[in-house]
PDB file of C-alpha atoms in Angstrom:
ATOM      1  CA  MET A 184     151.588  48.195 138.616  1.00  0.00           C
ATOM      2  CA  MET A 185     153.020  50.559 136.340  1.00  0.00           C
ATOM      3  CA  ARG A 186     154.961  50.378 133.794  1.00  0.00           C
ATOM      4  CA  ARG A 187     155.456  52.656 130.325  1.00  0.00           C
ATOM      5  CA  ILE A 188     153.528  52.613 127.099  1.00  0.00           C
ATOM      6  CA  THR A 189     153.355  54.616 124.026  1.00  0.00           C
ATOM      7  CA  TYR A 190     149.625  55.731 123.715  1.00  0.00           C
ATOM      8  CA  ARG A 191     149.863  54.202 120.676  1.00  0.00           C
ATOM      9  CA  GLN A 192     149.895  51.059 122.841  1.00  0.00           C
ATOM     10  CA  ALA A 193     147.269  52.005 125.240  1.00  0.00           C
ATOM     11  CA  LEU A 194     144.316  52.796 122.666  1.00  0.00           C
ATOM     12  CA  ARG A 195     145.012  49.218 120.845  1.00  0.00           C
ATOM     13  CA  GLU A 196     144.780  48.052 124.436  1.00  0.00           C
ATOM     14  CA  ALA A 197     141.708  49.239 125.252  1.00  0.00           C
ATOM     15  CA  LEU A 198     140.718  47.962 121.901  1.00  0.00           C
ATOM     16  CA  GLN A 199     141.837  44.620 122.244  1.00  0.00           C
ATOM     17  CA  GLU A 200     140.173  44.299 126.726  1.00  0.00           C
ATOM     18  CA  GLU A 201     136.849  45.405 125.549  1.00  0.00           C
ATOM     19  CA  MET A 202     136.787  43.216 122.080  1.00  0.00           C
ATOM     20  CA  GLU A 203     137.693  40.121 124.741  1.00  0.00           C
ATOM     21  CA  ARG A 204     135.118  41.332 127.396  1.00  0.00           C
ATOM     22  CA  ASP A 205     132.347  41.943 124.619  1.00  0.00           C
ATOM     23  CA  ALA A 206     131.268  40.528 121.923  1.00  0.00           C
ATOM     24  CA  ARG A 207     129.248  42.418 121.210  1.00  0.00           C
ATOM     25  CA  VAL A 208     132.331  44.919 120.646  1.00  0.00           C
ATOM     26  CA  PHE A 209     134.032  45.319 116.493  1.00  0.00           C
ATOM     27  CA  LEU A 210     136.082  47.504 114.670  1.00  0.00           C
ATOM     28  CA  MET A 211     135.215  48.773 111.257  1.00  0.00           C
ATOM     29  CA  GLY A 212     137.549  51.395 108.182  1.00  0.00           C
ATOM     30  CA  GLU A 213     139.629  51.362 105.825  1.00  0.00           C
ATOM     31  CA  ASP A 214     142.865  49.763 106.789  1.00  0.00           C
ATOM     32  CA  VAL A 215     142.293  49.053 109.989  1.00  0.00           C
ATOM     33  CA  GLY A 216     142.800  45.037 109.422  1.00  0.00           C
ATOM     34  CA  ILE A 217     145.204  44.164 107.317  1.00  0.00           C
ATOM     35  CA  PHE A 218     147.493  46.616 107.151  1.00  0.00           C
ATOM     36  CA  GLY A 219     146.701  48.078 111.186  1.00  0.00           C
ATOM     37  CA  GLY A 220     145.436  51.424 110.642  1.00  0.00           C
ATOM     38  CA  ASN A 221     146.612  54.262 109.275  1.00  0.00           C
ATOM     39  CA  PHE A 222     148.676  54.895 112.685  1.00  0.00           C
ATOM     40  CA  LYS A 223     148.717  50.572 113.572  1.00  0.00           C
ATOM     41  CA  VAL A 224     147.065  51.654 116.287  1.00  0.00           C
ATOM     42  CA  SER A 225     145.152  48.136 115.946  1.00  0.00           C
ATOM     43  CA  GLN A 226     147.936  46.554 115.014  1.00  0.00           C
ATOM     44  CA  GLY A 227     147.485  42.413 115.155  1.00  0.00           C
ATOM     45  CA  LEU A 228     144.275  42.831 116.402  1.00  0.00           C
ATOM     46  CA  ILE A 229     142.520  40.992 113.157  1.00  0.00           C
ATOM     47  CA  ASP A 230     145.116  38.417 114.443  1.00  0.00           C
ATOM     48  CA  LYS A 231     143.355  37.984 117.719  1.00  0.00           C
ATOM     49  CA  PHE A 232     139.507  38.310 116.890  1.00  0.00           C
ATOM     50  CA  GLY A 233     139.336  37.758 112.961  1.00  0.00           C
ATOM     51  CA  GLU A 234     138.010  39.636 109.951  1.00  0.00           C
ATOM     52  CA  GLU A 235     134.126  39.646 111.174  1.00  0.00           C
ATOM     53  CA  ARG A 236     134.920  41.712 114.395  1.00  0.00           C
ATOM     54  CA  VAL A 237     138.312  43.816 112.433  1.00  0.00           C
ATOM     55  CA  ARG A 238     136.060  44.301 109.653  1.00  0.00           C
ATOM     56  CA  ASP A 239     138.168  46.108 106.101  1.00  0.00           C
ATOM     57  CA  THR A 240     135.862  48.621 104.591  1.00  0.00           C
ATOM     58  CA  THR A 241     135.546  50.294 101.038  1.00  0.00           C
ATOM     59  CA  LEU A 242     136.876  54.046 101.281  1.00  0.00           C
ATOM     60  CA  ALA A 243     132.841  55.089 101.788  1.00  0.00           C
ATOM     61  CA  GLU A 244     133.389  57.244 105.682  1.00  0.00           C
ATOM     62  CA  THR A 245     129.702  57.383 104.890  1.00  0.00           C
ATOM     63  CA  VAL A 246     128.884  53.723 104.686  1.00  0.00           C
ATOM     64  CA  ILE A 247     131.979  53.015 107.727  1.00  0.00           C
ATOM     65  CA  ILE A 248     129.786  55.885 109.861  1.00  0.00           C
ATOM     66  CA  GLY A 249     125.793  54.473 108.290  1.00  0.00           C
ATOM     67  CA  ALA A 250     126.796  51.148 109.119  1.00  0.00           C
ATOM     68  CA  GLY A 251     127.996  51.700 112.755  1.00  0.00           C
ATOM     69  CA  VAL A 252     124.567  53.815 113.895  1.00  0.00           C
ATOM     70  CA  GLY A 253     122.797  50.539 111.561  1.00  0.00           C
ATOM     71  CA  ALA A 254     124.530  48.280 113.915  1.00  0.00           C
ATOM     72  CA  ALA A 255     125.211  49.848 117.574  1.00  0.00           C
ATOM     73  CA  ILE A 256     121.007  50.416 117.146  1.00  0.00           C
ATOM     74  CA  THR A 257     120.358  46.723 116.298  1.00  0.00           C
ATOM     75  CA  GLY A 258     122.765  45.579 119.335  1.00  0.00           C
ATOM     76  CA  MET A 259     126.754  45.959 118.630  1.00  0.00           C
ATOM     77  CA  ARG A 260     128.944  48.489 119.898  1.00  0.00           C
ATOM     78  CA  PRO A 261     130.675  49.237 116.966  1.00  0.00           C
ATOM     79  CA  VAL A 262     134.519  51.050 117.023  1.00  0.00           C
ATOM     80  CA  CYS A 263     133.594  53.042 113.852  1.00  0.00           C
ATOM     81  CA  GLU A 264     137.830  54.553 112.635  1.00  0.00           C
ATOM     82  CA  ILE A 265     137.989  57.247 110.741  1.00  0.00           C
ATOM     83  CA  MET A 266     141.394  57.907 108.983  1.00  0.00           C
ATOM     84  CA  LEU A 267     141.706  61.843 109.514  1.00  0.00           C
ATOM     85  CA  ALA A 268     139.360  63.886 111.497  1.00  0.00           C
ATOM     86  CA  ASP A 269     139.174  66.004 108.668  1.00  0.00           C
ATOM     87  CA  PHE A 270     136.889  62.645 106.821  1.00  0.00           C
ATOM     88  CA  VAL A 271     134.022  63.463 108.976  1.00  0.00           C
ATOM     89  CA  GLY A 272     132.624  65.887 106.582  1.00  0.00           C
ATOM     90  CA  VAL A 273     132.222  63.610 103.963  1.00  0.00           C
ATOM     91  CA  CYS A 274     129.944  61.302 106.847  1.00  0.00           C
ATOM     92  CA  PHE A 275     128.741  64.356 108.448  1.00  0.00           C
ATOM     93  CA  ASP A 276     124.613  63.990 108.712  1.00  0.00           C
ATOM     94  CA  GLU A 277     125.580  60.108 109.581  1.00  0.00           C
ATOM     95  CA  ILE A 278     127.375  60.848 112.731  1.00  0.00           C
ATOM     96  CA  TYR A 279     124.974  64.413 113.616  1.00  0.00           C
ATOM     97  CA  ASN A 280     122.052  64.109 112.614  1.00  0.00           C
ATOM     98  CA  LYS A 281     121.778  59.855 112.555  1.00  0.00           C
ATOM     99  CA  ALA A 282     124.805  59.096 115.926  1.00  0.00           C
ATOM    100  CA  GLY A 283     123.271  62.359 117.176  1.00  0.00           C
ATOM    101  CA  LYS A 284     119.527  61.999 116.937  1.00  0.00           C
ATOM    102  CA  TRP A 285     118.121  58.647 116.832  1.00  0.00           C
ATOM    103  CA  ARG A 286     118.172  58.080 120.270  1.00  0.00           C
ATOM    104  CA  TYR A 287     115.879  61.105 120.920  1.00  0.00           C
ATOM    105  CA  MET A 288     113.963  60.665 117.384  1.00  0.00           C
ATOM    106  CA  HIS A 289     113.275  56.740 118.868  1.00  0.00           C
ATOM    107  CA  GLY A 290     111.721  57.630 122.157  1.00  0.00           C
ATOM    108  CA  CYS A 291     114.624  56.600 124.356  1.00  0.00           C
ATOM    109  CA  GLU A 292     114.092  52.727 122.907  1.00  0.00           C
ATOM    110  CA  VAL A 293     116.951  52.868 121.599  1.00  0.00           C
ATOM    111  CA  ALA A 294     120.525  53.276 121.975  1.00  0.00           C
ATOM    112  CA  VAL A 295     123.062  54.128 119.988  1.00  0.00           C
ATOM    113  CA  PRO A 296     126.395  52.242 121.928  1.00  0.00           C
ATOM    114  CA  MET A 297     128.853  53.186 119.230  1.00  0.00           C
ATOM    115  CA  VAL A 298     132.218  55.408 118.887  1.00  0.00           C
ATOM    116  CA  ILE A 299     134.156  57.116 116.086  1.00  0.00           C
ATOM    117  CA  ARG A 300     137.497  57.788 116.303  1.00  0.00           C
ATOM    118  CA  THR A 301     139.698  59.254 114.610  1.00  0.00           C
ATOM    119  CA  PRO A 302     143.072  61.341 114.304  1.00  0.00           C
ATOM    120  CA  MET A 303     142.883  65.393 114.438  1.00  0.00           C
ATOM    121  CA  GLY A 304     145.788  67.693 114.853  1.00  0.00           C
ATOM    122  CA  CYS A 305     149.100  69.221 112.014  1.00  0.00           C
ATOM    123  CA  ARG A 306     151.814  66.816 112.483  1.00  0.00           C
ATOM    124  CA  GLY A 307     154.173  68.971 109.767  1.00  0.00           C
ATOM    125  CA  GLY A 308     153.518  70.004 106.012  1.00  0.00           C
ATOM    126  CA  GLY A 309     149.827  67.553 105.965  1.00  0.00           C
ATOM    127  CA  GLY A 310     147.978  71.021 105.052  1.00  0.00           C
ATOM    128  CA  ALA A 311     144.291  72.216 104.819  1.00  0.00           C
ATOM    129  CA  GLU A 312     142.486  69.000 104.207  1.00  0.00           C
ATOM    130  CA  HIS A 313     144.790  66.272 105.996  1.00  0.00           C
ATOM    131  CA  SER A 314     145.726  68.660 109.399  1.00  0.00           C
ATOM    132  CA  GLN A 315     142.165  69.778 111.206  1.00  0.00           C
ATOM    133  CA  CYS A 316     140.689  69.796 114.291  1.00  0.00           C
ATOM    134  CA  PRO A 317     137.175  70.402 113.718  1.00  0.00           C
ATOM    135  CA  GLU A 318     136.081  69.073 117.409  1.00  0.00           C
ATOM    136  CA  ALA A 319     133.981  72.277 117.701  1.00  0.00           C
ATOM    137  CA  LEU A 320     131.481  70.941 114.749  1.00  0.00           C
ATOM    138  CA  PHE A 321     129.701  68.470 117.158  1.00  0.00           C
ATOM    139  CA  LEU A 322     129.617  70.558 120.135  1.00  0.00           C
ATOM    140  CA  HIS A 323     126.290  71.692 118.258  1.00  0.00           C
ATOM    141  CA  GLY A 324     125.169  68.551 117.933  1.00  0.00           C
ATOM    142  CA  PRO A 325     122.982  67.085 120.483  1.00  0.00           C
ATOM    143  CA  GLY A 326     123.766  63.481 121.219  1.00  0.00           C
ATOM    144  CA  LEU A 327     126.657  63.360 121.053  1.00  0.00           C
ATOM    145  CA  LYS A 328     129.876  62.996 123.125  1.00  0.00           C
ATOM    146  CA  ILE A 329     133.204  64.551 122.388  1.00  0.00           C
ATOM    147  CA  ALA A 330     136.661  62.639 124.245  1.00  0.00           C
ATOM    148  CA  LEU A 331     140.030  63.892 123.975  1.00  0.00           C
ATOM    149  CA  PRO A 332     142.695  62.682 125.731  1.00  0.00           C
ATOM    150  CA  SER A 333     146.116  63.451 126.115  1.00  0.00           C
ATOM    151  CA  THR A 334     148.180  61.306 127.431  1.00  0.00           C
ATOM    152  CA  PRO A 335     148.400  57.524 127.275  1.00  0.00           C
ATOM    153  CA  TYR A 336     146.371  56.945 130.418  1.00  0.00           C
ATOM    154  CA  ASP A 337     143.644  58.513 129.657  1.00  0.00           C
ATOM    155  CA  ALA A 338     144.176  57.456 126.026  1.00  0.00           C
ATOM    156  CA  LYS A 339     143.291  54.179 127.966  1.00  0.00           C
ATOM    157  CA  GLY A 340     140.445  54.898 129.994  1.00  0.00           C
ATOM    158  CA  LEU A 341     138.132  57.219 128.091  1.00  0.00           C
ATOM    159  CA  LEU A 342     138.174  54.482 125.232  1.00  0.00           C
ATOM    160  CA  LYS A 343     137.302  52.206 127.266  1.00  0.00           C
ATOM    161  CA  ALA A 344     134.657  54.118 129.041  1.00  0.00           C
ATOM    162  CA  ALA A 345     133.427  55.204 124.989  1.00  0.00           C
ATOM    163  CA  ILE A 346     132.799  51.675 124.219  1.00  0.00           C
ATOM    164  CA  ARG A 347     130.580  50.836 127.268  1.00  0.00           C
ATOM    165  CA  ASP A 348     129.077  54.181 126.981  1.00  0.00           C
ATOM    166  CA  ASP A 349     125.438  53.442 125.720  1.00  0.00           C
ATOM    167  CA  ASP A 350     125.357  57.313 123.293  1.00  0.00           C
ATOM    168  CA  PRO A 351     128.021  57.948 120.518  1.00  0.00           C
ATOM    169  CA  VAL A 352     131.304  59.483 121.445  1.00  0.00           C
ATOM    170  CA  VAL A 353     133.945  61.507 118.703  1.00  0.00           C
ATOM    171  CA  PHE A 354     137.199  59.968 120.019  1.00  0.00           C
ATOM    172  CA  PHE A 355     139.847  62.784 118.931  1.00  0.00           C
ATOM    173  CA  GLU A 356     143.407  60.739 118.244  1.00  0.00           C
ATOM    174  CA  HIS A 357     146.148  63.750 118.258  1.00  0.00           C
ATOM    175  CA  LYS A 358     148.660  62.660 115.502  1.00  0.00           C
ATOM    176  CA  LEU A 359     151.908  63.598 117.986  1.00  0.00           C
ATOM    177  CA  LEU A 360     150.228  62.017 120.860  1.00  0.00           C
ATOM    178  CA  TYR A 361     151.145  58.236 118.480  1.00  0.00           C
ATOM    179  CA  ASP A 362     154.540  57.868 120.555  1.00  0.00           C
ATOM    180  CA  LEU A 363     154.347  60.121 123.860  1.00  0.00           C
ATOM    181  CA  GLU A 364     155.063  57.377 126.527  1.00  0.00           C
ATOM    182  CA  GLY A 365     153.315  57.418 129.675  1.00  0.00           C
ATOM    183  CA  GLU A 366     152.523  55.688 132.722  1.00  0.00           C
ATOM    184  CA  VAL A 367     149.955  53.107 132.045  1.00  0.00           C
ATOM    185  CA  PRO A 368     148.668  50.456 135.041  1.00  0.00           C
ATOM    186  CA  GLU A 369     148.168  46.760 134.337  1.00  0.00           C
ATOM    187  CA  GLU A 370     144.631  46.758 135.473  1.00  0.00           C
ATOM    188  CA  GLU A 371     141.628  47.614 134.342  1.00  0.00           C
ATOM    189  CA  TYR A 372     140.691  51.240 134.846  1.00  0.00           C
ATOM    190  CA  ILE A 373     138.204  53.762 133.108  1.00  0.00           C
ATOM    191  CA  VAL A 374     138.669  56.697 133.124  1.00  0.00           C
ATOM    192  CA  PRO A 375     135.782  58.201 133.219  1.00  0.00           C
ATOM    193  CA  LEU A 376     133.879  60.733 130.534  1.00  0.00           C
ATOM    194  CA  GLY A 377     133.226  64.137 131.203  1.00  0.00           C
ATOM    195  CA  LYS A 378     136.299  64.180 134.144  1.00  0.00           C
ATOM    196  CA  ALA A 379     138.888  67.057 133.553  1.00  0.00           C
ATOM    197  CA  ALA A 380     142.355  66.209 135.732  1.00  0.00           C
ATOM    198  CA  ILE A 381     144.443  69.372 137.443  1.00  0.00           C
ATOM    199  CA  ARG A 382     147.950  68.473 135.741  1.00  0.00           C
ATOM    200  CA  ARG A 383     149.378  71.460 137.314  1.00  0.00           C
ATOM    201  CA  GLU A 384     148.035  73.772 140.414  1.00  0.00           C
ATOM    202  CA  GLY A 385     148.749  77.830 140.518  1.00  0.00           C
ATOM    203  CA  GLN A 386     147.136  80.561 142.177  1.00  0.00           C
ATOM    204  CA  ASP A 387     147.610  83.119 139.060  1.00  0.00           C
ATOM    205  CA  VAL A 388     146.263  81.733 136.358  1.00  0.00           C
ATOM    206  CA  THR A 389     143.436  79.142 135.006  1.00  0.00           C
ATOM    207  CA  ILE A 390     145.247  77.748 131.510  1.00  0.00           C
ATOM    208  CA  LEU A 391     142.513  75.761 130.086  1.00  0.00           C
ATOM    209  CA  ALA A 392     143.462  72.398 127.755  1.00  0.00           C
ATOM    210  CA  TYR A 393     142.999  69.168 126.058  1.00  0.00           C
ATOM    211  CA  SER A 394     144.646  67.303 123.907  1.00  0.00           C
ATOM    212  CA  PHE A 395     148.064  67.553 122.219  1.00  0.00           C
ATOM    213  CA  MET A 396     147.860  71.827 124.171  1.00  0.00           C
ATOM    214  CA  VAL A 397     147.864  70.187 127.294  1.00  0.00           C
ATOM    215  CA  HIS A 398     151.632  69.786 127.372  1.00  0.00           C
ATOM    216  CA  LYS A 399     151.834  73.214 125.378  1.00  0.00           C
ATOM    217  CA  ALA A 400     150.360  74.578 128.988  1.00  0.00           C
ATOM    218  CA  LEU A 401     152.002  72.760 130.984  1.00  0.00           C
ATOM    219  CA  ALA A 402     155.719  73.448 128.953  1.00  0.00           C
ATOM    220  CA  ALA A 403     154.344  77.210 129.228  1.00  0.00           C
ATOM    221  CA  ALA A 404     153.366  77.129 133.040  1.00  0.00           C
ATOM    222  CA  GLU A 405     156.807  75.871 133.519  1.00  0.00           C
ATOM    223  CA  ALA A 406     158.580  77.835 132.048  1.00  0.00           C
ATOM    224  CA  LEU A 407     156.539  81.453 133.318  1.00  0.00           C
ATOM    225  CA  ALA A 408     157.231  79.636 136.959  1.00  0.00           C
ATOM    226  CA  ALA A 409     160.327  80.402 136.703  1.00  0.00           C
ATOM    227  CA  ASN A 410     159.153  84.718 136.883  1.00  0.00           C
ATOM    228  CA  GLY A 411     157.499  83.722 139.382  1.00  0.00           C
ATOM    229  CA  ILE A 412     153.910  83.605 138.264  1.00  0.00           C
ATOM    230  CA  GLU A 413     152.108  80.569 138.719  1.00  0.00           C
ATOM    231  CA  ALA A 414     150.066  78.799 136.012  1.00  0.00           C
ATOM    232  CA  GLU A 415     146.986  76.203 137.597  1.00  0.00           C
ATOM    233  CA  VAL A 416     146.513  73.790 134.191  1.00  0.00           C
ATOM    234  CA  VAL A 417     143.054  71.960 133.603  1.00  0.00           C
ATOM    235  CA  ASP A 418     142.992  68.961 131.239  1.00  0.00           C
ATOM    236  CA  LEU A 419     140.143  69.412 129.786  1.00  0.00           C
ATOM    237  CA  ARG A 420     139.198  65.173 128.938  1.00  0.00           C
ATOM    238  CA  THR A 421     135.970  65.883 127.879  1.00  0.00           C
ATOM    239  CA  LEU A 422     133.616  68.896 125.794  1.00  0.00           C
ATOM    240  CA  VAL A 423     130.886  66.828 126.289  1.00  0.00           C
ATOM    241  CA  PRO A 424     130.124  66.034 129.337  1.00  0.00           C
ATOM    242  CA  LEU A 425     132.019  68.772 130.185  1.00  0.00           C
ATOM    243  CA  ASP A 426     133.140  69.003 133.907  1.00  0.00           C
ATOM    244  CA  VAL A 427     132.084  72.739 134.327  1.00  0.00           C
ATOM    245  CA  GLU A 428     131.823  72.048 137.876  1.00  0.00           C
ATOM    246  CA  THR A 429     136.724  71.762 137.690  1.00  0.00           C
ATOM    247  CA  VAL A 430     136.264  74.727 135.288  1.00  0.00           C
ATOM    248  CA  LEU A 431     134.757  77.024 137.407  1.00  0.00           C
ATOM    249  CA  ALA A 432     136.194  76.041 140.656  1.00  0.00           C
ATOM    250  CA  SER A 433     139.791  76.995 139.471  1.00  0.00           C
ATOM    251  CA  ALA A 434     138.582  80.370 137.792  1.00  0.00           C
ATOM    252  CA  ARG A 435     137.295  81.783 140.684  1.00  0.00           C
ATOM    253  CA  LYS A 436     139.917  80.459 142.116  1.00  0.00           C
ATOM    254  CA  THR A 437     142.198  82.556 139.737  1.00  0.00           C
ATOM    255  CA  ARG A 438     139.897  85.131 138.422  1.00  0.00           C
ATOM    256  CA  ARG A 439     142.182  84.463 134.962  1.00  0.00           C
ATOM    257  CA  VAL A 440     141.294  82.127 132.727  1.00  0.00           C
ATOM    258  CA  VAL A 441     143.640  81.656 129.175  1.00  0.00           C
ATOM    259  CA  ILE A 442     142.064  78.771 126.534  1.00  0.00           C
ATOM    260  CA  ILE A 443     144.634  77.245 123.980  1.00  0.00           C
ATOM    261  CA  HIS A 444     143.685  75.005 121.700  1.00  0.00           C
ATOM    262  CA  GLU A 445     145.049  74.415 117.885  1.00  0.00           C
ATOM    263  CA  ALA A 446     141.535  74.297 116.319  1.00  0.00           C
ATOM    264  CA  ASN A 447     141.233  77.957 114.474  1.00  0.00           C
ATOM    265  CA  LYS A 448     139.434  80.854 116.587  1.00  0.00           C
ATOM    266  CA  ARG A 449     136.509  81.858 115.440  1.00  0.00           C
ATOM    267  CA  GLY A 450     133.352  79.117 117.054  1.00  0.00           C
ATOM    268  CA  GLY A 451     135.638  77.346 118.643  1.00  0.00           C
ATOM    269  CA  ALA A 452     135.440  74.898 121.798  1.00  0.00           C
ATOM    270  CA  GLY A 453     137.565  77.659 123.526  1.00  0.00           C
ATOM    271  CA  ALA A 454     134.390  80.307 122.826  1.00  0.00           C
ATOM    272  CA  GLU A 455     131.687  78.460 124.814  1.00  0.00           C
ATOM    273  CA  LEU A 456     133.820  77.461 127.946  1.00  0.00           C
ATOM    274  CA  ALA A 457     134.518  81.734 127.489  1.00  0.00           C
ATOM    275  CA  ALA A 458     130.937  82.630 127.118  1.00  0.00           C
ATOM    276  CA  ILE A 459     129.989  79.995 130.184  1.00  0.00           C
ATOM    277  CA  ILE A 460     132.709  81.737 132.450  1.00  0.00           C
ATOM    278  CA  GLN A 461     132.102  84.917 132.072  1.00  0.00           C
ATOM    279  CA  GLU A 462     128.492  83.744 132.351  1.00  0.00           C
ATOM    280  CA  LYS A 463     128.410  82.535 135.889  1.00  0.00           C
ATOM    281  CA  LEU A 464     131.707  84.241 136.991  1.00  0.00           C
ATOM    282  CA  PHE A 465     131.332  87.456 135.242  1.00  0.00           C
ATOM    283  CA  GLY A 466     131.384  89.666 138.849  1.00  0.00           C
ATOM    284  CA  VAL A 467     135.191  87.133 139.875  1.00  0.00           C
ATOM    285  CA  LEU A 468     137.260  87.707 137.504  1.00  0.00           C
ATOM    286  CA  ALA A 469     139.767  90.624 137.594  1.00  0.00           C
ATOM    287  CA  ALA A 470     139.681  90.641 133.850  1.00  0.00           C
ATOM    288  CA  PRO A 471     138.473  89.337 130.902  1.00  0.00           C
ATOM    289  CA  VAL A 472     139.321  84.925 129.754  1.00  0.00           C
ATOM    290  CA  ILE A 473     141.956  85.410 126.143  1.00  0.00           C
ATOM    291  CA  ARG A 474     142.021  82.395 123.986  1.00  0.00           C
ATOM    292  CA  VAL A 475     144.944  81.760 122.353  1.00  0.00           C
ATOM    293  CA  CYS A 476     143.478  79.705 118.689  1.00  0.00           C
ATOM    294  CA  ALA A 477     144.818  79.570 115.228  1.00  0.00           C
ATOM    295  CA  PRO A 478     144.096  81.606 113.267  1.00  0.00           C
ATOM    296  CA  ASP A 479     140.690  81.675 111.079  1.00  0.00           C
ATOM    297  CA  VAL A 480     142.681  80.792 107.612  1.00  0.00           C
ATOM    298  CA  PRO A 481     143.270  76.877 106.563  1.00  0.00           C
ATOM    299  CA  ILE A 482     146.117  75.821 107.932  1.00  0.00           C
ATOM    300  CA  PRO A 483     148.953  76.108 105.504  1.00  0.00           C
ATOM    301  CA  PHE A 484     151.086  73.251 103.745  1.00  0.00           C
ATOM    302  CA  SER A 485     154.553  75.021 104.119  1.00  0.00           C
ATOM    303  CA  PRO A 486     156.446  73.780 107.133  1.00  0.00           C
ATOM    304  CA  ALA A 487     157.797  77.368 107.922  1.00  0.00           C
ATOM    305  CA  LEU A 488     153.376  79.052 107.905  1.00  0.00           C
ATOM    306  CA  GLU A 489     152.085  76.015 110.138  1.00  0.00           C
ATOM    307  CA  LYS A 490     154.983  76.945 112.711  1.00  0.00           C
ATOM    308  CA  VAL A 491     152.939  81.010 112.906  1.00  0.00           C
ATOM    309  CA  TYR A 492     149.740  78.943 112.235  1.00  0.00           C
ATOM    310  CA  LEU A 493     149.712  76.978 115.128  1.00  0.00           C
ATOM    311  CA  PRO A 494     149.491  78.501 118.934  1.00  0.00           C
ATOM    312  CA  ASP A 495     152.039  77.381 120.994  1.00  0.00           C
ATOM    313  CA  GLU A 496     153.706  77.430 124.884  1.00  0.00           C
ATOM    314  CA  GLU A 497     155.555  80.849 123.178  1.00  0.00           C
ATOM    315  CA  LYS A 498     152.951  82.047 122.325  1.00  0.00           C
ATOM    316  CA  LEU A 499     150.260  81.430 125.164  1.00  0.00           C
ATOM    317  CA  GLN A 500     152.614  82.916 127.710  1.00  0.00           C
ATOM    318  CA  GLN A 501     152.879  86.162 125.568  1.00  0.00           C
ATOM    319  CA  ALA A 502     148.365  86.294 126.808  1.00  0.00           C
ATOM    320  CA  VAL A 503     149.552  85.222 130.416  1.00  0.00           C
ATOM    321  CA  ARG A 504     151.356  88.145 130.568  1.00  0.00           C
ATOM    322  CA  GLU A 505     149.104  89.803 128.838  1.00  0.00           C
ATOM    323  CA  LEU A 506     146.272  89.086 130.816  1.00  0.00           C
ATOM    324  CA  LEU A 507     148.522  89.732 133.992  1.00  0.00           C
ATOM    325  CA  ALA A 508     148.672  93.414 133.275  1.00  0.00           C
ATOM    326  CA  LYS A 509     145.162  94.300 132.755  1.00  0.00           C
TER     327      LYS A 509
END
């Protein structure tokens, strides 16, 4: 049975259901308990599960992730919340070197089943230290998985899959998606990590996107269709594991690819995607892969400048038209 709920509610349901299902699952982070989380995702969970399983922590991201790693390797399944994705720099060593590598470093005798939830992205005037999308930092970290749901359905299904996974998952939630409504079944379901979704079919160009940019891509595709250009929109859902098969199948069909992401261009996920496509399909592509991303500058505080900074459907349409002209 389908009903419409918000992205925020979908995440809360996933947390509640997994905590009910498995006593080893617990939530920890800054203000996740009594306050209900900075974006109210965990609101009410402390009333259901108590302070032992919904733990308010000190303002110390290194402590949150370090304690989470310790809990994970000793049999628990922690869900650690970092209040804003920008703050992953504070605990980067604990994520990159400890969570990501300890299973390998200990001869696979211990798993590190933990989820690191964190809100990312611009939502209007947050500035350079409260608006970033740092997912590419973790692409270079072997042992880490990366999930970036774009819909309430995926938010619930991917979070449940991440909590059950035996490897650490960095789970990015875009701030502008929390109020988004969508269909979510009442019955149990899982969205597997590593399986992309074709959100719109087309034959002229492939648009690869994830998180909030999926909605920009769909808006651009509809506008392009009015002018006779049919774009296929692929929602990657996860960057690690990456659904290479779906990406290449779409690129092989359309022979033209545009990648859009909110993070800045240099060293972003789009660079890795473009490299994979051009390594595998160089002789198939009709034109080079194009990236539509933010520029390589700090995010402006001014809302007017932020709008200029961000990739959007207009910039994406322009890139598609340029690509088709080649």
